[in-house]
Tab-separated table of C-alpha atoms and ligand atoms in Angstrom:
chain	number	residue	atom	x	y	z
R	1	MET	CA	84.293	134.009	72.492
R	2	SER	CA	83.088	136.672	74.946
R	3	GLU	CA	85.552	137.760	77.426
R	4	GLY	CA	83.798	136.089	80.173
R	5	ILE	CA	84.021	132.613	78.421
R	6	ALA	CA	87.654	133.290	77.710
R	7	ARG	CA	88.269	134.072	81.406
R	8	ALA	CA	86.497	131.021	82.514
R	9	VAL	CA	88.389	128.861	80.071
R	10	ALA	CA	91.789	129.864	81.224
R	11	HIS	CA	90.504	129.682	84.802
R	12	PHE	CA	89.206	126.024	84.197
R	13	ALA	CA	92.547	125.082	82.544
R	14	GLY	CA	94.469	126.377	85.603
R	15	LEU	CA	92.103	124.241	87.988
R	16	MET	CA	92.587	120.940	85.886
R	17	ARG	CA	96.422	121.337	85.853
R	18	GLU	CA	96.090	121.642	89.622
R	19	GLN	CA	94.020	118.721	90.004
R	20	LEU	CA	96.064	116.527	87.827
R	21	GLU	CA	99.109	117.493	89.875
R	22	ARG	CA	97.158	116.517	92.938
R	23	VAL	CA	96.442	113.184	91.641
R	24	GLU	CA	100.170	112.443	91.291
R	25	ARG	CA	100.878	113.614	94.796
R	26	MET	CA	98.476	111.493	96.250
R	27	LYS	CA	99.929	108.488	94.997
R	28	LYS	CA	103.384	109.288	96.509
R	29	ARG	CA	102.197	110.325	100.060
R	30	PRO	CA	104.551	109.499	102.994
R	31	ARG	CA	103.596	107.411	105.757
R	32	GLY	CA	103.122	108.736	109.369
R	33	PRO	CA	104.966	107.445	112.489
R	34	ALA	CA	104.127	103.904	113.926
R	35	PHE	CA	102.917	105.303	117.383
R	36	ALA	CA	104.222	102.426	119.460
R	37	GLU	CA	107.764	103.746	118.604
R	38	VAL	CA	107.002	107.317	119.521
R	39	SER	CA	108.753	108.009	122.967
R	40	ARG	CA	107.016	111.333	123.402
R	41	LEU	CA	103.595	111.817	121.788
R	42	VAL	CA	102.703	115.310	120.937
R	43	ILE	CA	98.983	116.166	120.661
R	44	GLY	CA	98.460	119.530	119.148
R	45	VAL	CA	95.346	121.169	120.799
R	46	CYS	CA	93.840	124.064	118.827
R	47	PRO	CA	91.028	125.987	120.946
R	48	GLY	CA	89.309	127.679	117.827
R	49	ASP	CA	86.687	130.315	117.782
R	50	GLY	CA	83.135	130.761	119.104
R	51	ILE	CA	82.326	127.903	121.585
R	52	GLY	CA	85.731	126.111	120.680
R	53	PRO	CA	87.770	127.655	123.819
R	54	VAL	CA	84.994	126.446	126.122
R	55	ILE	CA	84.788	122.830	124.971
R	56	THR	CA	88.658	122.641	124.482
R	57	ARG	CA	89.293	123.570	128.050
R	58	GLU	CA	86.655	121.129	129.341
R	59	THR	CA	88.028	118.236	127.207
R	60	GLY	CA	91.579	119.258	128.124
R	61	ARG	CA	90.676	119.081	131.973
R	62	VAL	CA	89.250	115.277	131.446
R	63	LEU	CA	92.326	114.269	129.415
R	64	GLY	CA	94.528	115.864	132.209
R	65	VAL	CA	92.838	113.406	134.558
R	66	LEU	CA	92.742	110.516	132.181
R	67	LEU	CA	95.997	110.953	131.149
R	68	SER	CA	97.746	112.003	134.545
R	69	SER	CA	100.554	109.728	134.674
R	70	GLU	CA	101.587	109.931	131.059
R	71	LEU	CA	101.555	113.779	131.180
R	72	ALA	CA	103.587	113.601	134.173
R	73	SER	CA	106.136	111.195	132.828
R	74	GLY	CA	106.576	113.234	129.496
R	75	ARG	CA	105.261	110.134	127.524
R	76	VAL	CA	102.511	112.362	126.373
R	77	GLU	CA	102.498	116.153	125.761
R	78	LEU	CA	99.114	118.441	125.260
R	79	ARG	CA	100.909	121.304	123.003
R	80	VAL	CA	98.350	124.246	122.685
R	81	ILE	CA	98.389	125.894	119.168
R	82	ASP	CA	96.868	129.334	119.510
R	83	GLY	CA	97.076	130.621	116.165
R	84	LEU	CA	93.947	129.128	114.446
R	85	THR	CA	91.632	131.793	115.682
R	86	LEU	CA	89.426	133.891	113.157
R	87	GLU	CA	91.509	136.916	114.190
R	88	ASN	CA	94.791	135.424	113.482
R	89	ARG	CA	93.609	133.808	110.090
R	90	LEU	CA	92.225	137.343	108.995
R	91	ALA	CA	95.315	139.058	110.112
R	92	HIS	CA	97.331	136.814	107.774
R	93	GLY	CA	94.665	136.754	105.042
R	94	LYS	CA	94.890	132.763	104.966
R	95	ALA	CA	92.883	129.751	105.940
R	96	ILE	CA	95.852	128.452	108.028
R	97	PRO	CA	98.732	131.047	108.607
R	98	ASP	CA	102.011	129.558	107.581
R	99	PRO	CA	103.541	129.306	111.194
R	100	VAL	CA	100.356	127.612	112.476
R	101	LEU	CA	100.676	124.891	109.645
R	102	ALA	CA	104.236	124.321	110.452
R	103	ALA	CA	103.386	124.051	114.184
R	104	LEU	CA	100.566	121.536	113.399
R	105	LYS	CA	102.712	119.455	111.153
R	106	GLU	CA	105.205	118.868	114.066
R	107	CYS	CA	102.506	117.245	116.115
R	108	HIS	CA	101.669	113.518	115.997
R	109	VAL	CA	97.968	114.040	116.202
R	110	ILE	CA	95.739	117.181	116.345
R	111	LEU	CA	92.712	117.905	118.678
R	112	LYS	CA	90.918	120.653	117.019
R	113	ALA	CA	88.006	122.786	118.194
R	114	PRO	CA	85.672	124.226	115.614
R	115	THR	CA	86.783	127.326	113.815
R	116	THR	CA	84.591	130.022	112.093
R	117	THR	CA	84.320	129.937	108.382
R	118	PRO	CA	83.387	133.284	106.864
R	119	GLU	CA	80.669	133.273	104.495
R	120	LYS	CA	81.033	134.803	100.951
R	121	GLY	CA	78.941	138.135	101.239
R	122	GLY	CA	79.398	138.264	105.223
R	123	PRO	CA	81.215	141.049	107.002
R	124	TYR	CA	84.643	139.083	106.786
R	125	PRO	CA	87.200	138.721	103.575
R	126	ASN	CA	86.260	135.494	101.829
R	127	ILE	CA	89.153	133.255	103.142
R	128	GLU	CA	88.725	129.486	103.061
R	129	SER	CA	87.597	127.254	105.776
R	130	ALA	CA	90.358	126.263	108.134
R	131	ASN	CA	88.719	122.978	108.411
R	132	VAL	CA	88.775	122.409	104.627
R	133	ALA	CA	92.503	123.916	104.309
R	134	MET	CA	93.523	121.644	106.824
R	135	ARG	CA	91.950	118.461	105.372
R	136	ARG	CA	93.555	119.295	102.063
R	137	GLU	CA	96.996	120.551	103.311
R	138	LEU	CA	97.507	117.502	105.422
R	139	ASP	CA	95.735	115.326	103.090
R	140	LEU	CA	93.215	113.728	105.608
R	141	PHE	CA	91.323	112.009	103.204
R	142	ALA	CA	88.914	109.952	105.564
R	143	ASN	CA	86.200	111.556	107.765
R	144	VAL	CA	85.373	108.975	110.072
R	145	ARG	CA	81.973	109.766	111.851
R	146	PRO	CA	80.446	107.115	114.269
R	147	VAL	CA	76.889	107.442	115.713
R	148	LYS	CA	75.833	104.986	118.316
R	149	VAL	CA	72.162	104.869	119.946
R	150	PRO	CA	72.521	101.423	121.793
R	151	GLN	CA	68.743	101.873	123.018
R	152	LEU	CA	67.691	102.068	119.360
R	153	GLY	CA	70.038	99.318	118.177
R	154	ILE	CA	71.878	102.265	116.165
R	155	ASP	CA	75.608	101.526	115.473
R	156	TRP	CA	76.528	103.486	112.290
R	157	VAL	CA	79.925	104.717	110.822
R	158	PHE	CA	80.057	107.272	108.295
R	159	PHE	CA	83.091	107.200	105.881
R	160	ARG	CA	83.096	110.655	104.588
R	161	GLU	CA	85.538	111.397	101.615
R	162	ASN	CA	87.326	114.424	102.943
R	163	THR	CA	89.468	116.221	100.621
R	164	GLU	CA	87.838	116.280	97.133
R	165	GLY	CA	84.056	116.358	95.689
R	166	ALA	CA	82.169	119.530	95.966
R	167	TYR	CA	84.746	120.933	98.437
R	168	ILE	CA	88.133	120.669	96.754
R	169	LEU	CA	87.167	123.717	94.234
R	170	GLY	CA	84.458	125.060	96.415
R	171	SER	CA	86.334	128.309	96.664
R	172	LYS	CA	87.548	128.419	93.293
R	173	GLY	CA	84.043	128.819	91.315
R	174	LEU	CA	83.697	132.036	89.178
R	175	MET	CA	81.018	134.309	87.878
R	176	VAL	CA	81.397	133.980	84.119
R	177	SER	CA	79.232	136.913	83.785
R	178	ASP	CA	77.151	139.115	86.283
R	179	GLU	CA	74.205	136.534	85.747
R	180	LEU	CA	76.081	133.150	85.472
R	181	GLY	CA	77.872	131.773	88.461
R	182	VAL	CA	79.696	128.217	88.197
R	183	ASP	CA	81.042	126.028	90.660
R	184	PHE	CA	83.310	122.820	90.080
R	185	THR	CA	83.334	119.405	91.662
R	186	ALA	CA	86.074	117.024	91.074
R	187	VAL	CA	86.719	113.460	92.002
R	188	THR	CA	89.485	111.315	91.437
R	189	ARG	CA	89.935	107.533	90.917
R	190	PRO	CA	92.804	107.093	93.693
R	191	GLY	CA	90.595	109.392	96.045
R	192	CYS	CA	87.598	107.204	95.809
R	193	GLU	CA	89.675	103.993	96.027
R	194	ARG	CA	91.384	104.874	99.393
R	195	ILE	CA	88.204	105.861	101.189
R	196	ILE	CA	86.107	103.165	99.976
R	197	ARG	CA	88.768	100.543	100.817
R	198	MET	CA	88.924	102.068	104.231
R	199	ALA	CA	85.146	101.417	104.692
R	200	PHE	CA	85.463	97.897	103.579
R	201	GLU	CA	88.363	97.136	106.037
R	202	HIS	CA	86.370	98.481	108.786
R	203	ALA	CA	83.331	96.463	107.665
R	204	ARG	CA	85.451	93.328	107.694
R	205	ALA	CA	87.246	94.097	110.995
R	206	HIS	CA	83.601	94.294	112.568
R	207	GLY	CA	81.943	91.416	110.906
R	208	VAL	CA	79.738	93.851	108.973
R	209	ASP	CA	78.401	92.216	105.754
R	210	ARG	CA	77.416	95.374	103.565
R	211	VAL	CA	78.635	98.650	102.841
R	212	LEU	CA	76.274	101.421	101.649
R	213	GLY	CA	77.770	103.765	98.880
R	214	VAL	CA	75.705	107.018	99.041
R	215	THR	CA	75.650	109.348	96.020
R	216	LYS	CA	73.391	111.104	93.794
R	217	ALA	CA	74.645	109.181	90.626
R	218	ASN	CA	71.293	109.206	89.181
R	219	VAL	CA	71.799	113.013	88.473
R	220	ILE	CA	75.394	113.835	89.082
R	221	LYS	CA	76.657	111.418	86.456
R	222	THR	CA	80.282	111.916	86.090
R	223	THR	CA	81.712	112.142	89.432
R	224	ASP	CA	79.237	110.082	91.521
R	225	GLY	CA	79.284	107.586	88.701
R	226	LEU	CA	82.918	107.163	89.038
R	227	PHE	CA	82.412	106.778	92.846
R	228	LEU	CA	79.997	103.982	92.387
R	229	GLU	CA	82.320	102.358	89.722
R	230	VAL	CA	85.241	102.356	92.057
R	231	GLY	CA	83.176	100.898	94.890
R	232	ALA	CA	81.937	98.025	92.738
R	233	HIS	CA	85.548	97.373	91.854
R	234	ILE	CA	86.919	97.495	95.450
R	235	ALA	CA	84.024	95.153	96.607
R	236	ARG	CA	85.654	92.474	94.797
R	237	GLU	CA	88.591	92.474	97.022
R	238	PHE	CA	86.102	91.771	99.949
R	239	PRO	CA	84.238	88.599	99.044
R	240	GLY	CA	81.294	88.162	101.726
R	241	ILE	CA	80.660	92.075	101.838
R	242	ALA	CA	78.025	93.414	99.602
R	243	TRP	CA	78.361	96.765	97.907
R	244	GLU	CA	74.951	98.503	97.726
R	245	SER	CA	74.241	101.676	95.886
R	246	TRP	CA	71.878	104.041	97.572
R	247	TYR	CA	70.789	107.635	96.798
R	248	ALA	CA	71.458	110.367	99.331
R	249	ASP	CA	67.970	111.438	99.503
R	250	ILE	CA	66.460	108.226	100.379
R	251	VAL	CA	69.030	107.507	102.963
R	252	ALA	CA	68.265	111.131	104.500
R	253	ALA	CA	64.556	109.668	104.632
R	254	LYS	CA	65.656	106.140	106.104
R	255	LEU	CA	67.806	107.562	108.774
R	256	ILE	CA	64.751	108.480	110.579
R	257	ASP	CA	62.762	105.384	109.718
R	258	PRO	CA	62.503	103.362	112.769
R	259	LYS	CA	62.040	99.970	110.865
R	260	ARG	CA	65.000	100.348	108.616
R	261	ARG	CA	67.618	102.454	110.429
R	262	SER	CA	68.919	99.832	112.769
R	263	THR	CA	69.776	97.577	109.863
R	264	PHE	CA	72.436	100.043	108.565
R	265	ARG	CA	75.946	99.814	109.587
R	266	VAL	CA	78.767	101.326	107.352
R	267	PHE	CA	78.168	104.036	104.951
R	268	VAL	CA	80.714	105.611	102.593
R	269	LEU	CA	80.052	108.922	100.702
R	270	PRO	CA	81.468	111.653	98.778
R	271	ASN	CA	82.357	114.737	100.742
R	272	LEU	CA	79.193	116.738	100.783
R	273	TYR	CA	76.796	113.918	101.158
R	274	GLY	CA	78.899	112.795	104.134
R	275	ASP	CA	78.792	116.310	105.706
R	276	ILE	CA	75.043	116.489	105.608
R	277	LEU	CA	73.935	112.971	106.360
R	278	SER	CA	76.529	112.979	109.292
R	279	ASP	CA	74.866	116.021	110.824
R	280	GLU	CA	71.630	114.279	110.462
R	281	ALA	CA	72.635	111.127	111.930
R	282	ALA	CA	74.203	112.847	115.119
R	283	GLU	CA	70.762	114.460	115.723
R	284	VAL	CA	69.549	110.958	116.025
R	285	GLN	CA	72.202	110.337	118.777
R	286	GLY	CA	71.101	113.402	120.694
R	287	GLY	CA	72.421	116.441	118.518
R	288	VAL	CA	75.550	117.447	116.712
R	289	GLY	CA	77.173	118.527	120.114
R	290	THR	CA	77.421	114.858	120.942
R	291	ALA	CA	79.370	113.745	117.994
R	292	GLY	CA	83.038	113.453	117.229
R	293	SER	CA	85.055	112.663	114.217
R	294	ALA	CA	88.384	111.303	112.841
R	295	ASN	CA	90.033	112.975	109.832
R	296	ILE	CA	92.691	110.596	108.969
R	297	GLY	CA	95.475	110.469	106.209
R	298	THR	CA	98.470	108.469	105.709
R	299	GLU	CA	100.990	110.842	107.608
R	300	HIS	CA	98.703	112.852	109.801
R	301	ALA	CA	95.508	112.687	111.740
R	302	MET	CA	93.158	115.249	113.173
R	303	PHE	CA	90.373	114.988	115.578
R	304	GLU	CA	87.303	117.126	115.993
R	305	ALA	CA	83.726	117.787	116.958
R	306	ILE	CA	81.392	117.542	113.945
R	307	HIS	CA	79.728	121.021	114.498
R	308	GLY	CA	80.955	124.460	113.843
R	309	SER	CA	81.731	127.169	116.365
R	310	ALA	CA	78.229	128.199	117.069
R	311	PRO	CA	78.864	131.958	117.061
R	312	ARG	CA	75.059	132.520	117.788
R	313	MET	CA	75.418	130.873	120.983
R	314	VAL	CA	78.401	133.058	122.241
R	315	GLN	CA	76.513	136.158	121.039
R	316	GLU	CA	73.517	135.253	123.013
R	317	GLY	CA	75.818	134.752	126.025
R	318	ARG	CA	75.186	130.971	126.111
R	319	GLY	CA	78.937	129.837	125.422
R	320	ALA	CA	79.121	128.212	128.807
R	321	TYR	CA	76.319	125.685	128.016
R	322	ALA	CA	77.813	124.242	125.203
R	323	ASP	CA	78.191	120.659	124.904
R	324	PRO	CA	81.879	119.517	125.245
R	325	SER	CA	81.040	115.760	124.536
R	326	SER	CA	81.519	116.257	120.806
R	327	LEU	CA	85.289	117.171	121.295
R	328	MET	CA	85.528	114.518	124.107
R	329	ARG	CA	84.282	111.774	121.738
R	330	ALA	CA	86.818	113.056	119.124
R	331	ALA	CA	89.449	112.595	121.852
R	332	VAL	CA	88.336	108.945	122.272
R	333	MET	CA	88.782	108.316	118.575
R	334	MET	CA	92.411	109.988	118.942
R	335	LEU	CA	93.527	107.875	121.812
R	336	GLY	CA	92.289	104.651	119.913
R	337	HIS	CA	94.068	105.783	116.850
R	338	VAL	CA	97.482	106.465	118.700
R	339	GLY	CA	97.272	102.928	120.242
R	340	MET	CA	96.062	104.167	123.877
R	341	SER	CA	93.060	101.750	123.703
R	342	GLU	CA	92.637	101.239	127.308
R	343	ALA	CA	92.250	105.067	127.900
R	344	SER	CA	89.931	105.391	124.949
R	345	ALA	CA	87.679	102.790	125.993
R	346	ARG	CA	87.434	104.231	129.416
R	347	LEU	CA	86.617	107.741	128.336
R	348	GLU	CA	84.038	106.151	125.892
R	349	LYS	CA	82.334	104.423	128.519
R	350	ALA	CA	82.307	107.420	130.777
R	351	LEU	CA	80.743	109.351	127.956
R	352	ASP	CA	78.221	106.733	127.194
R	353	LEU	CA	77.303	106.685	130.929
R	354	CYS	CA	76.991	110.389	131.435
R	355	GLY	CA	75.826	111.514	127.984
R	356	GLN	CA	73.563	108.477	126.995
R	357	PHE	CA	72.556	106.128	129.806
R	358	GLU	CA	72.580	107.716	133.261
R	359	ARG	CA	72.373	111.533	132.122
R	360	ARG	CA	72.205	112.821	135.842
R	361	LEU	CA	73.007	116.331	134.169
R	362	VAL	CA	71.711	117.329	130.786
R	363	ILE	CA	72.782	119.766	128.438
R	364	THR	CA	70.484	121.866	126.513
R	365	GLY	CA	72.716	124.541	125.415
R	366	ARG	CA	70.784	127.070	127.477
R	367	ALA	CA	70.750	128.051	131.165
R	368	ASP	CA	67.973	125.631	131.915
R	369	GLY	CA	70.644	122.792	131.339
R	370	ALA	CA	74.060	121.995	132.645
R	371	THR	CA	77.159	123.915	131.901
R	372	ALA	CA	80.162	122.418	129.767
R	373	GLU	CA	82.203	122.714	133.117
R	374	ASP	CA	79.413	120.831	135.267
R	375	PHE	CA	79.415	117.999	132.460
R	376	ALA	CA	83.148	117.831	132.621
R	377	ASP	CA	83.113	117.378	136.376
R	378	TYR	CA	80.582	114.773	135.715
R	379	VAL	CA	82.839	112.564	133.423
R	380	ILE	CA	85.616	113.357	135.698
R	381	ALA	CA	83.920	111.863	138.684
R	382	THR	CA	82.813	109.012	136.525
R	383	LEU	CA	86.143	108.102	135.332
R	384	ALA	CA	87.437	108.231	138.935
R	385	SER	CA	84.736	105.925	140.264
R	386	GLY	CA	86.034	102.384	140.939
R	387	ASP	CA	82.826	100.625	139.279
R	388	LEU	CA	82.848	102.288	135.903
R	389	ASP	CA	82.960	98.947	134.012
R	390	VAL	CA	80.286	97.532	136.089
R	391	ARG	CA	77.960	100.481	135.778
R	392	TRP	CA	78.581	100.677	132.017
R	393	GLN	CA	77.907	96.894	131.362
R	394	ALA	CA	74.687	97.195	133.533
R	395	ALA	CA	73.497	100.225	131.694
R	396	VAL	CA	74.305	98.395	128.180
R	397	ASP	CA	72.528	95.198	129.556
R	398	ALA	CA	69.405	97.274	130.705
R	399	ALA	CA	69.270	99.042	127.223
R	400	ALA	CA	69.396	95.865	125.486
R	401	GLY	CA	66.324	94.877	127.281
R	402	SER	CA	64.482	97.906	126.873
R	403	PRO	CA	61.515	98.199	124.691
R	404	GLY	CA	63.222	100.488	122.415
R	405	LYS	CA	65.781	98.002	121.226
R	406	GLY	CA	65.457	97.578	117.215
R	407	GLU	CA	62.281	99.554	117.397
I	501	IPM	C1	82.086	119.513	109.129
I	501	IPM	C2	81.631	121.046	109.026
I	501	IPM	C3	82.698	121.805	107.965
I	501	IPM	C4	82.245	120.925	106.690
I	501	IPM	C5	82.662	123.144	107.827
I	501	IPM	C6	82.795	123.933	108.978
I	501	IPM	C7	83.413	123.991	106.608
I	501	IPM	O1	80.456	121.276	108.635
I	501	IPM	O2	83.133	119.461	109.665
I	501	IPM	O3	81.019	118.894	108.800
I	501	IPM	O4	81.593	121.574	105.905
I	501	IPM	O5	83.093	120.039	106.415
I	502	MG	MG1	79.255	119.445	108.800
């Protein structure tokens, strides 16, 4: 056996041991708090890198108004956790420095802005993505990404598996020789079960009668095949809800097919397909800057924008024009998750009005559009207006009657 193969075999054996241990840990995960019993809810806020601090500041201002009485009474605390910057991560040589991870674990939920992920071959050392590390360390297995365009009859939710697939070993591939590079992907039965069950539960709770399992099982036979097999099995627990197997490439096409796309509601996907298709879907809604996401585990939960830190925008001096609605949408999901459903609904309605229906200000990401600060002021004024519900209902009714509906 050549030295390269012997090294690869030893490396592979180590990875497989780690993965089998992970399966056992997954089965024993503790449960998090019942939010109704928490007397002081601690929301950890991570400003991140690039446009992160801009969109965090504006989201924080909106939350300050929305939750003013809870913040004043101490029922809710917004706790800024600063150490998740690229500089600090590089200084520690770690995706999430230990003190930062400990601080995150002390929060009930986390609101996180994008963090920069160094790319292999770039100017920075090859540390792992802070997102990927946080999802793994806190076992945030479900990445829930809603996309809604009421005018087009679009109401999608993507349940992206968030802890395994192409990501779990994404930083652990190896060069077997100078000319042969190998990466690994790993999927587990309990990992598939928990995300697929969550998608079915969502479908049942919302009266949806089909769940689309999206893979490339025609090519990636073992891991995508396992995902499909588990889906068919879980579907038996949900009579009346169909399990449909779709391939990721045709889903990518149909998301922009005006005749088909409004028939879709719930998707469940392995990690990498979920990453790619949810960005495409967000573009249909108005861009990745408009989309928030929830990362949910049994014990912890983290809420974030679906996009990255946009270093190019900052380099080009356009940081102030970043769209903060992604992180504000993440805050909507966070408030819903902790049981503050009224505040969540109010913020969602204000964002629908400001970002989709009325659009008195438009964000373009450039100086010809509004700034993040202008947009936050608009959201705050909308929240404060006495007729939020009436305006929102009128806008929804108008959209339902518009010619774009169901295209
Ligand atoms: C996302 C992002 C991340 C991912 C990056 C920043 C590692 O694209 O949340 O979708 O690939 O998951
Ligand atoms: Mg992504």
